[in-house]
């Protein structure tokens, strides 16, 4: 890391658009890869308010950007603003990665589901999608990407629980496939035979209440994962570990979802390593 090359006039430019964007770990993550691979490129935070999103996206080709990530609160609006989006982004209804093509067209993708599945596969090598139903808690934007990815990966059924049931109903209608809605107040009825339990709600995040759930009806073989990564060990993961269930934390989803964008923009497939995870972890909470 000491051997930092300066940028040339030909440096490729990418970044992350959010509002606010100061909490984003993506500049740290992509910056690590750029330096590790000695790439002539930069990845910068781009604070853009909602009323300026479209203008900012339209400016990217004019400024020579190769692409951007999109984060809160812009992921859905970005889908409407790009020139074209892949099937997965359309199905999920949100864009987290924009690629600027040579002719200036903006192509939207959603790599959150890819990041989610890759994180499970690398954190729990013996997890098999086909092995049993997946219990998904939450029906927000993150849940849409997670449910679509789980069904594509081959889970026989998604059992979806959300405080506001209508949101779960619309998620199921829009994503399609084997999604069964279960009452938020009856999580125990969703757990028998499950191979996986996922928290996609904001419960358990720093500053938010914990997710109150009793994991005892889960089979011993079930894997528990949380997409929350601040704190790294959520109360849900702590409870699962106390019950000797396998767990996978949420930080890896952030690391893996970044891979396709980096590869498209900078022409190199980046690797998620322990050293990278340590470096990004060290940026948690530092703003
Ligand atoms: P994201 O895009 O990160 O998924 P979101 O769309 O705001 O964020 O979704 C947040 C999720 O956390 C939703 O499933 C939300 O439930 P509701 O649809 O009922 O709002 C869930 N959530 C947030 N606070 C919650 C709470 N106190 N109890 C239960 N669920 C909660």
PDB file of C-alpha atoms and ligand atoms in Angstrom:
ATOM      1  CA  UNK A   1       0.000   0.000   0.000  1.00  0.00           C
ATOM      2  CA  UNK A   2       2.965   2.373   0.345  1.00  0.00           C
ATOM      3  CA  UNK A   3       3.615   2.239  -3.342  1.00  0.00           C
ATOM      4  CA  UNK A   4       0.840   4.656  -4.360  1.00  0.00           C
ATOM      5  CA  UNK A   5       1.019   5.824  -7.941  1.00  0.00           C
ATOM      6  CA  UNK A   6      -0.288   9.278  -8.769  1.00  0.00           C
ATOM      7  CA  UNK A   7      -3.090   9.717 -11.277  1.00  0.00           C
ATOM      8  CA  UNK A   8      -2.290  10.502 -14.882  1.00  0.00           C
ATOM      9  CA  UNK A   9      -4.399  12.656 -17.178  1.00  0.00           C
ATOM     10  CA  UNK A  10      -5.908   9.436 -18.522  1.00  0.00           C
ATOM     11  CA  UNK A  11      -7.093   8.185 -15.129  1.00  0.00           C
ATOM     12  CA  UNK A  12     -10.469   6.448 -15.193  1.00  0.00           C
ATOM     13  CA  UNK A  13     -13.047   8.045 -12.911  1.00  0.00           C
ATOM     14  CA  UNK A  14     -15.828   6.389 -10.945  1.00  0.00           C
ATOM     15  CA  UNK A  15     -17.604   7.121  -7.680  1.00  0.00           C
ATOM     16  CA  UNK A  16     -20.650   6.685  -5.486  1.00  0.00           C
ATOM     17  CA  UNK A  17     -23.707   8.916  -5.643  1.00  0.00           C
ATOM     18  CA  UNK A  18     -25.647   9.211  -2.378  1.00  0.00           C
ATOM     19  CA  UNK A  19     -27.294  11.767  -0.091  1.00  0.00           C
ATOM     20  CA  UNK A  20     -25.682  11.963   2.332  1.00  0.00           C
ATOM     21  CA  UNK A  21     -22.707   9.955   1.155  1.00  0.00           C
ATOM     22  CA  UNK A  22     -20.231  10.599   3.968  1.00  0.00           C
ATOM     23  CA  UNK A  23     -20.955   7.260   5.645  1.00  0.00           C
ATOM     24  CA  UNK A  24     -20.263   5.241   2.492  1.00  0.00           C
ATOM     25  CA  UNK A  25     -17.480   2.649   2.684  1.00  0.00           C
ATOM     26  CA  UNK A  26     -17.351   2.311  -1.107  1.00  0.00           C
ATOM     27  CA  UNK A  27     -14.563   4.895  -1.682  1.00  0.00           C
ATOM     28  CA  UNK A  28     -12.419   3.004   0.823  1.00  0.00           C
ATOM     29  CA  UNK A  29     -13.255  -0.345  -0.780  1.00  0.00           C
ATOM     30  CA  UNK A  30     -12.648   0.656  -4.403  1.00  0.00           C
ATOM     31  CA  UNK A  31      -9.644   2.779  -3.386  1.00  0.00           C
ATOM     32  CA  UNK A  32      -8.053  -0.304  -1.853  1.00  0.00           C
ATOM     33  CA  UNK A  33      -8.484  -2.283  -5.066  1.00  0.00           C
ATOM     34  CA  UNK A  34      -7.250   0.577  -7.267  1.00  0.00           C
ATOM     35  CA  UNK A  35      -4.068   0.882  -5.204  1.00  0.00           C
ATOM     36  CA  UNK A  36      -3.550  -2.893  -4.852  1.00  0.00           C
ATOM     37  CA  UNK A  37      -3.746  -3.393  -8.611  1.00  0.00           C
ATOM     38  CA  UNK A  38      -1.802  -0.212  -9.476  1.00  0.00           C
ATOM     39  CA  UNK A  39      -4.695   1.018 -11.648  1.00  0.00           C
ATOM     40  CA  UNK A  40      -4.649   4.557 -13.024  1.00  0.00           C
ATOM     41  CA  UNK A  41      -8.081   5.443 -11.672  1.00  0.00           C
ATOM     42  CA  UNK A  42     -10.018   7.143  -8.888  1.00  0.00           C
ATOM     43  CA  UNK A  43     -13.267   6.422  -7.049  1.00  0.00           C
ATOM     44  CA  UNK A  44     -14.786   9.413  -5.290  1.00  0.00           C
ATOM     45  CA  UNK A  45     -17.802  10.204  -3.076  1.00  0.00           C
ATOM     46  CA  UNK A  46     -20.399  12.264  -4.971  1.00  0.00           C
ATOM     47  CA  UNK A  47     -22.938  13.933  -2.656  1.00  0.00           C
ATOM     48  CA  UNK A  48     -25.982  14.538  -4.873  1.00  0.00           C
ATOM     49  CA  UNK A  49     -29.380  15.617  -3.547  1.00  0.00           C
ATOM     50  CA  UNK A  50     -32.512  13.910  -4.912  1.00  0.00           C
ATOM     51  CA  UNK A  51     -33.528  16.900  -7.051  1.00  0.00           C
ATOM     52  CA  UNK A  52     -30.143  16.805  -8.786  1.00  0.00           C
ATOM     53  CA  UNK A  53     -29.869  13.061  -9.370  1.00  0.00           C
ATOM     54  CA  UNK A  54     -30.902  13.068 -12.998  1.00  0.00           C
ATOM     55  CA  UNK A  55     -28.670  16.040 -13.865  1.00  0.00           C
ATOM     56  CA  UNK A  56     -25.717  14.446 -12.077  1.00  0.00           C
ATOM     57  CA  UNK A  57     -26.209  11.151 -13.930  1.00  0.00           C
ATOM     58  CA  UNK A  58     -26.509  12.943 -17.276  1.00  0.00           C
ATOM     59  CA  UNK A  59     -23.270  14.800 -16.525  1.00  0.00           C
ATOM     60  CA  UNK A  60     -21.255  11.609 -16.031  1.00  0.00           C
ATOM     61  CA  UNK A  61     -20.468  10.971 -19.728  1.00  0.00           C
ATOM     62  CA  UNK A  62     -19.631  14.662 -20.212  1.00  0.00           C
ATOM     63  CA  UNK A  63     -17.161  14.512 -17.349  1.00  0.00           C
ATOM     64  CA  UNK A  64     -15.589  11.323 -18.662  1.00  0.00           C
ATOM     65  CA  UNK A  65     -16.767   9.073 -15.827  1.00  0.00           C
ATOM     66  CA  UNK A  66     -16.777   5.318 -16.550  1.00  0.00           C
ATOM     67  CA  UNK A  67     -19.563   4.746 -14.051  1.00  0.00           C
ATOM     68  CA  UNK A  68     -20.883   5.073 -10.515  1.00  0.00           C
ATOM     69  CA  UNK A  69     -22.466   3.191  -7.696  1.00  0.00           C
ATOM     70  CA  UNK A  70     -25.806   4.452  -6.447  1.00  0.00           C
ATOM     71  CA  UNK A  71     -26.716   4.369  -2.793  1.00  0.00           C
ATOM     72  CA  UNK A  72     -29.433   5.610  -0.424  1.00  0.00           C
ATOM     73  CA  UNK A  73     -31.846   7.248  -1.268  1.00  0.00           C
ATOM     74  CA  UNK A  74     -31.369   7.096  -5.034  1.00  0.00           C
ATOM     75  CA  UNK A  75     -31.498   3.422  -6.050  1.00  0.00           C
ATOM     76  CA  UNK A  76     -35.094   3.456  -7.296  1.00  0.00           C
ATOM     77  CA  UNK A  77     -34.933   6.870  -8.946  1.00  0.00           C
ATOM     78  CA  UNK A  78     -31.758   5.798 -10.741  1.00  0.00           C
ATOM     79  CA  UNK A  79     -33.681   3.003 -12.490  1.00  0.00           C
ATOM     80  CA  UNK A  80     -35.954   5.590 -14.075  1.00  0.00           C
ATOM     81  CA  UNK A  81     -33.031   7.854 -15.011  1.00  0.00           C
ATOM     82  CA  UNK A  82     -30.748   5.417 -16.875  1.00  0.00           C
ATOM     83  CA  UNK A  83     -31.050   4.733 -20.623  1.00  0.00           C
ATOM     84  CA  UNK A  84     -31.292   0.987 -20.161  1.00  0.00           C
ATOM     85  CA  UNK A  85     -31.269  -1.471 -17.291  1.00  0.00           C
ATOM     86  CA  UNK A  86     -30.602  -5.185 -17.137  1.00  0.00           C
ATOM     87  CA  UNK A  87     -33.420  -7.636 -16.342  1.00  0.00           C
ATOM     88  CA  UNK A  88     -32.356  -8.045 -12.742  1.00  0.00           C
ATOM     89  CA  UNK A  89     -32.368  -4.291 -12.027  1.00  0.00           C
ATOM     90  CA  UNK A  90     -35.831  -4.018 -13.568  1.00  0.00           C
ATOM     91  CA  UNK A  91     -37.139  -6.946 -11.575  1.00  0.00           C
ATOM     92  CA  UNK A  92     -35.697  -5.601  -8.317  1.00  0.00           C
ATOM     93  CA  UNK A  93     -36.861  -2.089  -9.214  1.00  0.00           C
ATOM     94  CA  UNK A  94     -33.552  -0.460  -8.305  1.00  0.00           C
ATOM     95  CA  UNK A  95     -30.091   0.286  -9.675  1.00  0.00           C
ATOM     96  CA  UNK A  96     -26.911   0.216  -7.581  1.00  0.00           C
ATOM     97  CA  UNK A  97     -24.346   0.222 -10.403  1.00  0.00           C
ATOM     98  CA  UNK A  98     -24.268   2.437 -13.498  1.00  0.00           C
ATOM     99  CA  UNK A  99     -21.944   1.805 -16.411  1.00  0.00           C
ATOM    100  CA  UNK A 100     -21.265   4.612 -18.878  1.00  0.00           C
ATOM    101  CA  UNK A 101     -20.913   3.074 -22.337  1.00  0.00           C
ATOM    102  CA  UNK A 102     -18.511   4.375 -24.988  1.00  0.00           C
ATOM    103  CA  UNK A 103     -21.374   6.223 -26.719  1.00  0.00           C
ATOM    104  CA  UNK A 104     -22.384   7.900 -23.438  1.00  0.00           C
ATOM    105  CA  UNK A 105     -25.409   5.722 -22.722  1.00  0.00           C
ATOM    106  CA  UNK A 106     -26.050   4.912 -19.056  1.00  0.00           C
ATOM    107  CA  UNK A 107     -26.687   1.244 -18.265  1.00  0.00           C
ATOM    108  CA  UNK A 108     -28.158   0.333 -14.875  1.00  0.00           C
ATOM    109  CA  UNK A 109     -27.493  -2.900 -13.032  1.00  0.00           C
ATOM    110  CA  UNK A 110     -28.331  -4.230  -9.607  1.00  0.00           C
ATOM    111  CA  UNK A 111     -25.553  -6.299  -8.033  1.00  0.00           C
ATOM    112  CA  UNK A 112     -26.917  -6.431  -4.468  1.00  0.00           C
ATOM    113  CA  UNK A 113     -28.355  -9.930  -4.928  1.00  0.00           C
ATOM    114  CA  UNK A 114     -25.101 -11.141  -6.488  1.00  0.00           C
ATOM    115  CA  UNK A 115     -23.214  -9.698  -3.489  1.00  0.00           C
ATOM    116  CA  UNK A 116     -25.616 -11.369  -1.087  1.00  0.00           C
ATOM    117  CA  UNK A 117     -25.239 -14.839  -2.625  1.00  0.00           C
ATOM    118  CA  UNK A 118     -21.454 -14.563  -3.095  1.00  0.00           C
ATOM    119  CA  UNK A 119     -21.137 -13.568   0.566  1.00  0.00           C
ATOM    120  CA  UNK A 120     -23.085 -16.673   1.619  1.00  0.00           C
ATOM    121  CA  UNK A 121     -21.077 -18.928  -0.668  1.00  0.00           C
ATOM    122  CA  UNK A 122     -17.749 -17.616   0.573  1.00  0.00           C
ATOM    123  CA  UNK A 123     -18.781 -17.421   4.246  1.00  0.00           C
ATOM    124  CA  UNK A 124     -20.629 -20.747   4.436  1.00  0.00           C
ATOM    125  CA  UNK A 125     -19.135 -23.077   1.840  1.00  0.00           C
ATOM    126  CA  UNK A 126     -21.556 -25.928   2.614  1.00  0.00           C
ATOM    127  CA  UNK A 127     -24.754 -23.855   2.298  1.00  0.00           C
ATOM    128  CA  UNK A 128     -26.934 -25.181  -0.519  1.00  0.00           C
ATOM    129  CA  UNK A 129     -29.812 -23.100  -1.847  1.00  0.00           C
ATOM    130  CA  UNK A 130     -31.814 -26.222  -2.684  1.00  0.00           C
ATOM    131  CA  UNK A 131     -31.496 -27.616   0.852  1.00  0.00           C
ATOM    132  CA  UNK A 132     -34.550 -25.855   2.256  1.00  0.00           C
ATOM    133  CA  UNK A 133     -36.797 -22.811   2.364  1.00  0.00           C
ATOM    134  CA  UNK A 134     -35.321 -19.413   3.168  1.00  0.00           C
ATOM    135  CA  UNK A 135     -36.934 -17.188   5.809  1.00  0.00           C
ATOM    136  CA  UNK A 136     -36.586 -13.527   4.796  1.00  0.00           C
ATOM    137  CA  UNK A 137     -37.382 -10.795   7.326  1.00  0.00           C
ATOM    138  CA  UNK A 138     -38.233  -7.427   5.769  1.00  0.00           C
ATOM    139  CA  UNK A 139     -39.704  -6.310   2.448  1.00  0.00           C
ATOM    140  CA  UNK A 140     -37.800  -3.096   1.652  1.00  0.00           C
ATOM    141  CA  UNK A 141     -35.406  -2.428  -1.199  1.00  0.00           C
ATOM    142  CA  UNK A 142     -32.743  -4.781   0.099  1.00  0.00           C
ATOM    143  CA  UNK A 143     -35.262  -7.594   0.538  1.00  0.00           C
ATOM    144  CA  UNK A 144     -36.291  -7.386  -3.119  1.00  0.00           C
ATOM    145  CA  UNK A 145     -32.728  -8.007  -4.278  1.00  0.00           C
ATOM    146  CA  UNK A 146     -32.258 -10.785  -1.708  1.00  0.00           C
ATOM    147  CA  UNK A 147     -35.521 -12.600  -2.554  1.00  0.00           C
ATOM    148  CA  UNK A 148     -34.870 -12.474  -6.308  1.00  0.00           C
ATOM    149  CA  UNK A 149     -31.314 -13.769  -5.834  1.00  0.00           C
ATOM    150  CA  UNK A 150     -32.394 -16.585  -3.512  1.00  0.00           C
ATOM    151  CA  UNK A 151     -35.065 -17.781  -5.963  1.00  0.00           C
ATOM    152  CA  UNK A 152     -32.592 -17.586  -8.843  1.00  0.00           C
ATOM    153  CA  UNK A 153     -30.070 -19.554  -6.770  1.00  0.00           C
ATOM    154  CA  UNK A 154     -32.618 -22.350  -6.366  1.00  0.00           C
ATOM    155  CA  UNK A 155     -34.248 -22.048  -2.931  1.00  0.00           C
ATOM    156  CA  UNK A 156     -37.458 -24.088  -3.043  1.00  0.00           C
ATOM    157  CA  UNK A 157     -39.451 -21.380  -1.224  1.00  0.00           C
ATOM    158  CA  UNK A 158     -39.005 -17.926   0.286  1.00  0.00           C
ATOM    159  CA  UNK A 159     -41.001 -17.390   3.472  1.00  0.00           C
ATOM    160  CA  UNK A 160     -41.393 -13.647   3.708  1.00  0.00           C
ATOM    161  CA  UNK A 161     -42.269 -11.755   6.891  1.00  0.00           C
ATOM    162  CA  UNK A 162     -42.704  -7.998   7.113  1.00  0.00           C
ATOM    163  CA  UNK A 163     -44.190  -5.692   9.714  1.00  0.00           C
ATOM    164  CA  UNK A 164     -46.276  -4.020   6.994  1.00  0.00           C
ATOM    165  CA  UNK A 165     -47.870  -6.965   5.256  1.00  0.00           C
ATOM    166  CA  UNK A 166     -48.902  -5.053   2.114  1.00  0.00           C
ATOM    167  CA  UNK A 167     -45.250  -4.396   1.313  1.00  0.00           C
ATOM    168  CA  UNK A 168     -44.588  -8.134   1.454  1.00  0.00           C
ATOM    169  CA  UNK A 169     -47.591  -8.726  -0.824  1.00  0.00           C
ATOM    170  CA  UNK A 170     -46.343  -6.295  -3.434  1.00  0.00           C
ATOM    171  CA  UNK A 171     -42.800  -7.669  -3.258  1.00  0.00           C
ATOM    172  CA  UNK A 172     -44.149 -11.186  -3.896  1.00  0.00           C
ATOM    173  CA  UNK A 173     -46.352  -9.997  -6.764  1.00  0.00           C
ATOM    174  CA  UNK A 174     -43.532  -8.068  -8.441  1.00  0.00           C
ATOM    175  CA  UNK A 175     -40.693 -10.562  -7.992  1.00  0.00           C
ATOM    176  CA  UNK A 176     -42.832 -13.627  -8.722  1.00  0.00           C
ATOM    177  CA  UNK A 177     -41.912 -17.238  -7.941  1.00  0.00           C
ATOM    178  CA  UNK A 178     -42.341 -19.280  -4.785  1.00  0.00           C
ATOM    179  CA  UNK A 179     -42.753 -16.592  -2.129  1.00  0.00           C
ATOM    180  CA  UNK A 180     -45.068 -17.353   0.789  1.00  0.00           C
ATOM    181  CA  UNK A 181     -46.096 -14.511   3.091  1.00  0.00           C
ATOM    182  CA  UNK A 182     -46.138 -15.269   6.797  1.00  0.00           C
ATOM    183  CA  UNK A 183     -47.369 -13.012   9.614  1.00  0.00           C
ATOM    184  CA  UNK A 184     -44.648 -10.811  11.115  1.00  0.00           C
ATOM    185  CA  UNK A 185     -45.938 -11.870  14.542  1.00  0.00           C
ATOM    186  CA  UNK A 186     -45.538 -15.567  13.806  1.00  0.00           C
ATOM    187  CA  UNK A 187     -41.907 -16.113  12.883  1.00  0.00           C
ATOM    188  CA  UNK A 188     -41.865 -19.520  14.622  1.00  0.00           C
ATOM    189  CA  UNK A 189     -44.247 -20.876  11.982  1.00  0.00           C
ATOM    190  CA  UNK A 190     -41.770 -19.916   9.225  1.00  0.00           C
ATOM    191  CA  UNK A 191     -38.747 -21.691  10.690  1.00  0.00           C
ATOM    192  CA  UNK A 192     -39.316 -25.464  10.531  1.00  0.00           C
ATOM    193  CA  UNK A 193     -37.160 -27.091   7.794  1.00  0.00           C
ATOM    194  CA  UNK A 194     -35.634 -23.737   6.840  1.00  0.00           C
ATOM    195  CA  UNK A 195     -32.099 -23.809   5.448  1.00  0.00           C
ATOM    196  CA  UNK A 196     -31.512 -20.096   5.884  1.00  0.00           C
ATOM    197  CA  UNK A 197     -32.795 -17.099   7.836  1.00  0.00           C
ATOM    198  CA  UNK A 198     -31.968 -13.595   6.591  1.00  0.00           C
ATOM    199  CA  UNK A 199     -32.548 -10.233   8.232  1.00  0.00           C
ATOM    200  CA  UNK A 200     -33.009  -7.479   5.653  1.00  0.00           C
ATOM    201  CA  UNK A 201     -34.720  -5.040   8.032  1.00  0.00           C
ATOM    202  CA  UNK A 202     -32.904  -2.156   9.662  1.00  0.00           C
ATOM    203  CA  UNK A 203     -33.487  -3.709  13.114  1.00  0.00           C
ATOM    204  CA  UNK A 204     -30.205  -4.438  14.879  1.00  0.00           C
ATOM    205  CA  UNK A 205     -28.391  -1.579  13.150  1.00  0.00           C
ATOM    206  CA  UNK A 206     -26.451   0.851  15.356  1.00  0.00           C
ATOM    207  CA  UNK A 207     -28.973   3.256  16.838  1.00  0.00           C
ATOM    208  CA  UNK A 208     -31.971   1.043  15.965  1.00  0.00           C
ATOM    209  CA  UNK A 209     -33.810  -1.403  18.215  1.00  0.00           C
ATOM    210  CA  UNK A 210     -32.662  -5.034  18.051  1.00  0.00           C
ATOM    211  CA  UNK A 211     -34.592  -7.638  16.077  1.00  0.00           C
ATOM    212  CA  UNK A 212     -36.611  -9.525  18.708  1.00  0.00           C
ATOM    213  CA  UNK A 213     -36.889 -13.070  17.467  1.00  0.00           C
ATOM    214  CA  UNK A 214     -36.533 -16.501  19.023  1.00  0.00           C
ATOM    215  CA  UNK A 215     -34.447 -18.706  16.745  1.00  0.00           C
ATOM    216  CA  UNK A 216     -35.119 -21.957  18.634  1.00  0.00           C
ATOM    217  CA  UNK A 217     -37.581 -23.380  16.041  1.00  0.00           C
ATOM    218  CA  UNK A 218     -34.840 -23.267  13.350  1.00  0.00           C
ATOM    219  CA  UNK A 219     -33.226 -26.590  12.402  1.00  0.00           C
ATOM    220  CA  UNK A 220     -29.652 -27.031  13.694  1.00  0.00           C
ATOM    221  CA  UNK A 221     -28.425 -27.057  10.116  1.00  0.00           C
ATOM    222  CA  UNK A 222     -29.847 -23.614   9.293  1.00  0.00           C
ATOM    223  CA  UNK A 223     -27.579 -20.728   8.366  1.00  0.00           C
ATOM    224  CA  UNK A 224     -28.356 -17.267   9.780  1.00  0.00           C
ATOM    225  CA  UNK A 225     -27.275 -14.096   8.019  1.00  0.00           C
ATOM    226  CA  UNK A 226     -27.827 -10.389   8.512  1.00  0.00           C
ATOM    227  CA  UNK A 227     -27.337  -7.753   5.870  1.00  0.00           C
ATOM    228  CA  UNK A 228     -26.715  -5.212   8.648  1.00  0.00           C
ATOM    229  CA  UNK A 229     -22.944  -4.756   9.113  1.00  0.00           C
ATOM    230  CA  UNK A 230     -22.812  -1.925  11.646  1.00  0.00           C
ATOM    231  CA  UNK A 231     -22.332  -3.425  14.182  1.00  0.00           C
ATOM    232  CA  UNK A 232     -20.477  -6.346  12.605  1.00  0.00           C
ATOM    233  CA  UNK A 233     -22.032  -8.720  15.095  1.00  0.00           C
ATOM    234  CA  UNK A 234     -25.729  -7.897  15.367  1.00  0.00           C
ATOM    235  CA  UNK A 235     -27.832  -9.236  18.259  1.00  0.00           C
ATOM    236  CA  UNK A 236     -29.383 -11.666  15.745  1.00  0.00           C
ATOM    237  CA  UNK A 237     -25.980 -13.126  14.831  1.00  0.00           C
ATOM    238  CA  UNK A 238     -24.999 -13.288  18.502  1.00  0.00           C
ATOM    239  CA  UNK A 239     -28.138 -15.258  19.322  1.00  0.00           C
ATOM    240  CA  UNK A 240     -27.547 -17.620  16.383  1.00  0.00           C
ATOM    241  CA  UNK A 241     -23.953 -18.224  17.488  1.00  0.00           C
ATOM    242  CA  UNK A 242     -25.076 -18.886  21.042  1.00  0.00           C
ATOM    243  CA  UNK A 243     -27.331 -21.571  19.567  1.00  0.00           C
ATOM    244  CA  UNK A 244     -24.374 -22.966  17.579  1.00  0.00           C
ATOM    245  CA  UNK A 245     -26.004 -22.158  14.248  1.00  0.00           C
ATOM    246  CA  UNK A 246     -23.706 -21.158  11.363  1.00  0.00           C
ATOM    247  CA  UNK A 247     -23.688 -17.429  10.666  1.00  0.00           C
ATOM    248  CA  UNK A 248     -22.487 -15.039   7.970  1.00  0.00           C
ATOM    249  CA  UNK A 249     -22.149 -11.313   8.674  1.00  0.00           C
ATOM    250  CA  UNK A 250     -23.301  -8.529   6.392  1.00  0.00           C
ATOM    251  CA  UNK A 251     -20.063  -6.779   5.489  1.00  0.00           C
ATOM    252  CA  UNK A 252     -19.199  -9.340   2.813  1.00  0.00           C
ATOM    253  CA  UNK A 253     -22.340  -8.447   0.842  1.00  0.00           C
ATOM    254  CA  UNK A 254     -21.013  -4.897   0.517  1.00  0.00           C
ATOM    255  CA  UNK A 255     -17.618  -6.196  -0.602  1.00  0.00           C
ATOM    256  CA  UNK A 256     -18.992  -8.651  -3.160  1.00  0.00           C
ATOM    257  CA  UNK A 257     -21.672  -6.357  -4.651  1.00  0.00           C
ATOM    258  CA  UNK A 258     -18.829  -4.011  -5.619  1.00  0.00           C
ATOM    259  CA  UNK A 259     -17.022  -6.572  -7.800  1.00  0.00           C
ATOM    260  CA  UNK A 260     -19.031  -6.353 -11.060  1.00  0.00           C
ATOM    261  CA  UNK A 261     -18.880  -2.546 -11.169  1.00  0.00           C
ATOM    262  CA  UNK A 262     -15.143  -2.435 -10.529  1.00  0.00           C
ATOM    263  CA  UNK A 263     -14.540  -5.061 -13.225  1.00  0.00           C
ATOM    264  CA  UNK A 264     -16.685  -3.194 -15.784  1.00  0.00           C
ATOM    265  CA  UNK A 265     -15.136   0.224 -15.063  1.00  0.00           C
ATOM    266  CA  UNK A 266     -11.494  -0.607 -14.527  1.00  0.00           C
ATOM    267  CA  UNK A 267     -11.083  -3.820 -16.569  1.00  0.00           C
ATOM    268  CA  UNK A 268      -9.880  -6.073 -13.782  1.00  0.00           C
ATOM    269  CA  UNK A 269     -11.785  -8.665 -11.733  1.00  0.00           C
ATOM    270  CA  UNK A 270     -11.120  -7.639  -8.126  1.00  0.00           C
ATOM    271  CA  UNK A 271     -10.736 -10.103  -5.286  1.00  0.00           C
ATOM    272  CA  UNK A 272     -12.414 -10.067  -1.897  1.00  0.00           C
ATOM    273  CA  UNK A 273      -9.671 -11.013   0.573  1.00  0.00           C
ATOM    274  CA  UNK A 274      -9.337 -10.988   4.362  1.00  0.00           C
ATOM    275  CA  UNK A 275      -6.942  -8.043   4.053  1.00  0.00           C
ATOM    276  CA  UNK A 276      -9.565  -6.074   2.131  1.00  0.00           C
ATOM    277  CA  UNK A 277     -12.256  -6.959   4.694  1.00  0.00           C
ATOM    278  CA  UNK A 278      -9.947  -5.818   7.530  1.00  0.00           C
ATOM    279  CA  UNK A 279      -9.192  -2.555   5.750  1.00  0.00           C
ATOM    280  CA  UNK A 280     -12.879  -1.783   5.091  1.00  0.00           C
ATOM    281  CA  UNK A 281     -13.818  -2.850   8.638  1.00  0.00           C
ATOM    282  CA  UNK A 282     -11.304  -0.335   9.984  1.00  0.00           C
ATOM    283  CA  UNK A 283     -13.276   2.386   8.184  1.00  0.00           C
ATOM    284  CA  UNK A 284     -16.535   1.497   9.957  1.00  0.00           C
ATOM    285  CA  UNK A 285     -17.598   4.303  12.213  1.00  0.00           C
ATOM    286  CA  UNK A 286     -14.793   6.590  11.083  1.00  0.00           C
ATOM    287  CA  UNK A 287     -17.303   8.470   8.969  1.00  0.00           C
TER     288      UNK A 287
HETATM  289  P1  LIG B   1     -33.895  -1.038   2.647  1.00  0.00           P
HETATM  290  O1  LIG B   1     -34.004  -0.431   1.289  1.00  0.00           O
HETATM  291  O2  LIG B   1     -32.531  -0.904   3.276  1.00  0.00           O
HETATM  292  O3  LIG B   1     -34.417  -2.440   2.710  1.00  0.00           O
HETATM  293  P2  LIG B   1     -36.355   0.126   3.604  1.00  0.00           P
HETATM  294  O4  LIG B   1     -36.905   0.024   2.236  1.00  0.00           O
HETATM  295  O5  LIG B   1     -36.588   1.363   4.401  1.00  0.00           O
HETATM  296  O6  LIG B   1     -34.801  -0.106   3.607  1.00  0.00           O
HETATM  297  O7  LIG B   1     -36.878  -1.142   4.427  1.00  0.00           O
HETATM  298  C1  LIG B   1     -36.664  -1.276   5.774  1.00  0.00           C
HETATM  299  C2  LIG B   1     -37.234  -2.616   6.245  1.00  0.00           C
HETATM  300  O8  LIG B   1     -37.055  -2.681   7.670  1.00  0.00           O
HETATM  301  C3  LIG B   1     -38.721  -2.787   5.992  1.00  0.00           C
HETATM  302  O9  LIG B   1     -38.997  -4.159   5.800  1.00  0.00           O
HETATM  303  C4  LIG B   1     -39.319  -2.286   7.312  1.00  0.00           C
HETATM  304  O10 LIG B   1     -40.600  -2.780   7.581  1.00  0.00           O
HETATM  305  P3  LIG B   1     -41.911  -1.952   7.078  1.00  0.00           P
HETATM  306  O11 LIG B   1     -42.087  -2.294   5.625  1.00  0.00           O
HETATM  307  O12 LIG B   1     -43.011  -2.464   7.913  1.00  0.00           O
HETATM  308  O13 LIG B   1     -41.615  -0.496   7.309  1.00  0.00           O
HETATM  309  C5  LIG B   1     -38.328  -2.859   8.286  1.00  0.00           C
HETATM  310  N1  LIG B   1     -38.368  -2.172   9.586  1.00  0.00           N
HETATM  311  C6  LIG B   1     -37.843  -0.976   9.889  1.00  0.00           C
HETATM  312  N2  LIG B   1     -38.075  -0.678  11.188  1.00  0.00           N
HETATM  313  C7  LIG B   1     -38.792  -1.713  11.704  1.00  0.00           C
HETATM  314  C8  LIG B   1     -39.361  -2.007  13.000  1.00  0.00           C
HETATM  315  N3  LIG B   1     -39.229  -1.162  14.031  1.00  0.00           N
HETATM  316  N4  LIG B   1     -40.029  -3.172  13.151  1.00  0.00           N
HETATM  317  C9  LIG B   1     -40.161  -4.036  12.106  1.00  0.00           C
HETATM  318  N5  LIG B   1     -39.653  -3.818  10.871  1.00  0.00           N
HETATM  319  C10 LIG B   1     -38.978  -2.672  10.672  1.00  0.00           C
END
